[in-house]
């Protein structure tokens, strides 16, 4: 077992492991080789499929893909891109970075040392850092500077109004002083944009007291009209009444107070409210209207209670044959008159539900009364009442038919309600204008009227033309043939 000195030196020099020496073997090249061997030795444990890959070594002596190399490499690549963002990032708070989602770990042991990624394997740290878009960590560099001014609320009143006009969102809360708010309002008025003016007025309504708001709007009529219209649209009657009271507009104040009755559903409460409106400072015409409205509602309440009782009892023929379809409460005057002509036409004038009583109480014109009564009685096919409606007597006792609405309208209403031909012919004959009479008689097939009118006009050609419109072999055709063959008539053509 004795070895020579040469054998011992060969043993130590040929060993797989080298002993520690103070020679030149500890230079940087030696360390680089040792690092390479260490990385190659780990390949068998972490990845057996890439034994043929070549390893890369950086100029610093560290293996490409190591943790330290990846961090330094990422820092070096991103340093140049971060320099241009430093001023922009200083304007933003650190909270924008804190909101970024924490990515899940996708790194393997081999990726830390190998510095590369094979398809389907985990990413390396350097790849993950370099692939992350820069816009996730800092605002975009391409956005104009003006886009960031909204966050600092440094818009002037004119700029704010222009942005509102374009439909962009901007806060008005920065305008705190009265001078700034009034300047904002004046800028909005100068733009002549109703939507912008209304938006500013809503802001002033919320941030100013009523007294200050009314005082400033009193000298700004355009903005004042917009506010009045806005309050009417949203139904803020309380503030609207306060505004009219401040402006001493008594008539508009009264009308606004009167409109509140629309919100009252109970008939008795609405009647009492209308009673309080009678003494308000309306014009003469409006005062009469308020009085009539109160009286009409009072009558409707009485008629409704009585008719509901009669209908439930079932002893009145008109209510049995024609049950009511709706309540009469809060109906217009013309509807109430039609209702009375339909259900209470024959009642005495002294009753509240009498049509004649309604006509006299509310001073309904004759044309309106006749038109409404005709429609109601014709719907019931009460032809005797229709006839009596147009029959008048003179001081000698002679009767005559007269229609304030014109008999041509009477004929149209009767035909609409399916009146018999005999009744239609009677009223068509009462039409004074000959051409109108012929047109109506032809339209509604009143043959006798057409034949008699052509005979009176001695118009043979028109009578011959009408002969083709009647049924063959009918009594009308025989009548026309008899007239055409008569020698007693001297025809014009």
JSON list of C-alpha atoms in Angstrom, two decimals, residues 64-140:
[
{"chain": "A", "resi": 64, "resn": "UNK", "atom": "CA", "xyz": [-28.85, 32.55, -17.11]},
{"chain": "A", "resi": 65, "resn": "UNK", "atom": "CA", "xyz": [-32.23, 31.80, -15.49]},
{"chain": "A", "resi": 66, "resn": "UNK", "atom": "CA", "xyz": [-31.09, 31.88, -11.87]},
{"chain": "A", "resi": 67, "resn": "UNK", "atom": "CA", "xyz": [-33.11, 33.86, -9.38]},
{"chain": "A", "resi": 68, "resn": "UNK", "atom": "CA", "xyz": [-30.55, 36.59, -8.98]},
{"chain": "A", "resi": 69, "resn": "UNK", "atom": "CA", "xyz": [-30.04, 36.82, -12.75]},
{"chain": "A", "resi": 70, "resn": "UNK", "atom": "CA", "xyz": [-33.80, 37.04, -13.39]},
{"chain": "A", "resi": 71, "resn": "UNK", "atom": "CA", "xyz": [-34.29, 39.85, -10.89]},
{"chain": "A", "resi": 72, "resn": "UNK", "atom": "CA", "xyz": [-31.31, 41.83, -12.20]},
{"chain": "A", "resi": 73, "resn": "UNK", "atom": "CA", "xyz": [-32.35, 41.27, -15.78]},
{"chain": "A", "resi": 74, "resn": "UNK", "atom": "CA", "xyz": [-35.91, 42.44, -15.10]},
{"chain": "A", "resi": 75, "resn": "UNK", "atom": "CA", "xyz": [-34.70, 45.49, -13.21]},
{"chain": "A", "resi": 76, "resn": "UNK", "atom": "CA", "xyz": [-32.36, 46.38, -16.04]},
{"chain": "A", "resi": 77, "resn": "UNK", "atom": "CA", "xyz": [-34.97, 46.02, -18.77]},
{"chain": "A", "resi": 78, "resn": "UNK", "atom": "CA", "xyz": [-37.67, 47.96, -16.94]},
{"chain": "A", "resi": 79, "resn": "UNK", "atom": "CA", "xyz": [-35.47, 50.79, -15.64]},
{"chain": "A", "resi": 80, "resn": "UNK", "atom": "CA", "xyz": [-35.47, 52.61, -18.97]},
{"chain": "A", "resi": 81, "resn": "UNK", "atom": "CA", "xyz": [-39.25, 52.34, -19.41]},
{"chain": "A", "resi": 82, "resn": "UNK", "atom": "CA", "xyz": [-39.93, 53.52, -15.83]},
{"chain": "A", "resi": 83, "resn": "UNK", "atom": "CA", "xyz": [-37.91, 56.71, -16.20]},
{"chain": "A", "resi": 84, "resn": "UNK", "atom": "CA", "xyz": [-40.52, 58.34, -18.46]},
{"chain": "A", "resi": 85, "resn": "UNK", "atom": "CA", "xyz": [-43.32, 57.49, -16.04]},
{"chain": "A", "resi": 86, "resn": "UNK", "atom": "CA", "xyz": [-41.83, 58.78, -12.83]},
{"chain": "A", "resi": 87, "resn": "UNK", "atom": "CA", "xyz": [-43.44, 62.22, -13.07]},
{"chain": "A", "resi": 88, "resn": "UNK", "atom": "CA", "xyz": [-46.80, 60.76, -14.07]},
{"chain": "A", "resi": 89, "resn": "UNK", "atom": "CA", "xyz": [-46.72, 58.15, -11.31]},
{"chain": "A", "resi": 90, "resn": "UNK", "atom": "CA", "xyz": [-46.03, 60.84, -8.71]},
{"chain": "A", "resi": 91, "resn": "UNK", "atom": "CA", "xyz": [-49.50, 62.32, -9.42]},
{"chain": "A", "resi": 92, "resn": "UNK", "atom": "CA", "xyz": [-51.29, 59.11, -8.66]},
{"chain": "A", "resi": 93, "resn": "UNK", "atom": "CA", "xyz": [-51.70, 57.53, -5.27]},
{"chain": "A", "resi": 94, "resn": "UNK", "atom": "CA", "xyz": [-50.25, 54.18, -4.37]},
{"chain": "A", "resi": 95, "resn": "UNK", "atom": "CA", "xyz": [-53.79, 52.81, -4.10]},
{"chain": "A", "resi": 96, "resn": "UNK", "atom": "CA", "xyz": [-53.92, 52.15, -7.83]},
{"chain": "A", "resi": 97, "resn": "UNK", "atom": "CA", "xyz": [-51.13, 49.58, -7.44]},
{"chain": "A", "resi": 98, "resn": "UNK", "atom": "CA", "xyz": [-52.72, 48.01, -4.39]},
{"chain": "A", "resi": 99, "resn": "UNK", "atom": "CA", "xyz": [-55.85, 47.19, -6.38]},
{"chain": "A", "resi": 100, "resn": "UNK", "atom": "CA", "xyz": [-53.95, 44.91, -8.78]},
{"chain": "A", "resi": 101, "resn": "UNK", "atom": "CA", "xyz": [-54.92, 41.25, -8.40]},
{"chain": "A", "resi": 102, "resn": "UNK", "atom": "CA", "xyz": [-52.25, 39.01, -6.93]},
{"chain": "A", "resi": 103, "resn": "UNK", "atom": "CA", "xyz": [-51.17, 36.57, -9.65]},
{"chain": "A", "resi": 104, "resn": "UNK", "atom": "CA", "xyz": [-50.99, 32.91, -8.81]},
{"chain": "A", "resi": 105, "resn": "UNK", "atom": "CA", "xyz": [-47.57, 31.29, -8.70]},
{"chain": "A", "resi": 106, "resn": "UNK", "atom": "CA", "xyz": [-46.58, 29.68, -12.01]},
{"chain": "A", "resi": 107, "resn": "UNK", "atom": "CA", "xyz": [-42.87, 29.06, -11.38]},
{"chain": "A", "resi": 108, "resn": "UNK", "atom": "CA", "xyz": [-41.09, 25.71, -11.15]},
{"chain": "A", "resi": 109, "resn": "UNK", "atom": "CA", "xyz": [-37.68, 24.91, -9.74]},
{"chain": "A", "resi": 110, "resn": "UNK", "atom": "CA", "xyz": [-36.24, 24.28, -13.19]},
{"chain": "A", "resi": 111, "resn": "UNK", "atom": "CA", "xyz": [-37.61, 27.56, -14.53]},
{"chain": "A", "resi": 112, "resn": "UNK", "atom": "CA", "xyz": [-35.73, 29.47, -11.85]},
{"chain": "A", "resi": 113, "resn": "UNK", "atom": "CA", "xyz": [-32.42, 27.96, -12.98]},
{"chain": "A", "resi": 114, "resn": "UNK", "atom": "CA", "xyz": [-33.00, 27.38, -16.69]},
{"chain": "A", "resi": 115, "resn": "UNK", "atom": "CA", "xyz": [-34.10, 30.84, -17.77]},
{"chain": "A", "resi": 116, "resn": "UNK", "atom": "CA", "xyz": [-36.45, 29.43, -20.49]},
{"chain": "A", "resi": 117, "resn": "UNK", "atom": "CA", "xyz": [-39.93, 27.95, -20.86]},
{"chain": "A", "resi": 118, "resn": "UNK", "atom": "CA", "xyz": [-40.88, 24.89, -22.78]},
{"chain": "A", "resi": 119, "resn": "UNK", "atom": "CA", "xyz": [-44.41, 24.55, -24.17]},
{"chain": "A", "resi": 120, "resn": "UNK", "atom": "CA", "xyz": [-46.86, 23.44, -21.50]},
{"chain": "A", "resi": 121, "resn": "UNK", "atom": "CA", "xyz": [-44.42, 24.08, -18.63]},
{"chain": "A", "resi": 122, "resn": "UNK", "atom": "CA", "xyz": [-44.38, 26.80, -16.02]},
{"chain": "A", "resi": 123, "resn": "UNK", "atom": "CA", "xyz": [-43.20, 30.32, -16.82]},
{"chain": "A", "resi": 124, "resn": "UNK", "atom": "CA", "xyz": [-39.88, 31.64, -15.65]},
{"chain": "A", "resi": 125, "resn": "UNK", "atom": "CA", "xyz": [-39.78, 34.55, -13.27]},
{"chain": "A", "resi": 126, "resn": "UNK", "atom": "CA", "xyz": [-38.18, 36.79, -15.88]},
{"chain": "A", "resi": 127, "resn": "UNK", "atom": "CA", "xyz": [-40.78, 35.83, -18.50]},
{"chain": "A", "resi": 128, "resn": "UNK", "atom": "CA", "xyz": [-43.62, 36.49, -16.09]},
{"chain": "A", "resi": 129, "resn": "UNK", "atom": "CA", "xyz": [-42.28, 39.90, -15.15]},
{"chain": "A", "resi": 130, "resn": "UNK", "atom": "CA", "xyz": [-41.47, 40.90, -18.70]},
{"chain": "A", "resi": 131, "resn": "UNK", "atom": "CA", "xyz": [-44.86, 39.69, -20.08]},
{"chain": "A", "resi": 132, "resn": "UNK", "atom": "CA", "xyz": [-46.89, 41.75, -17.61]},
{"chain": "A", "resi": 133, "resn": "UNK", "atom": "CA", "xyz": [-48.34, 44.78, -19.48]},
{"chain": "A", "resi": 134, "resn": "UNK", "atom": "CA", "xyz": [-47.06, 48.09, -18.25]},
{"chain": "A", "resi": 135, "resn": "UNK", "atom": "CA", "xyz": [-50.57, 49.58, -18.24]},
{"chain": "A", "resi": 136, "resn": "UNK", "atom": "CA", "xyz": [-51.42, 47.43, -15.20]},
{"chain": "A", "resi": 137, "resn": "UNK", "atom": "CA", "xyz": [-48.83, 49.25, -13.14]},
{"chain": "A", "resi": 138, "resn": "UNK", "atom": "CA", "xyz": [-49.00, 52.82, -14.45]},
{"chain": "A", "resi": 139, "resn": "UNK", "atom": "CA", "xyz": [-51.47, 55.05, -16.33]},
{"chain": "A", "resi": 140, "resn": "UNK", "atom": "CA", "xyz": [-51.31, 55.11, -20.11]}
]
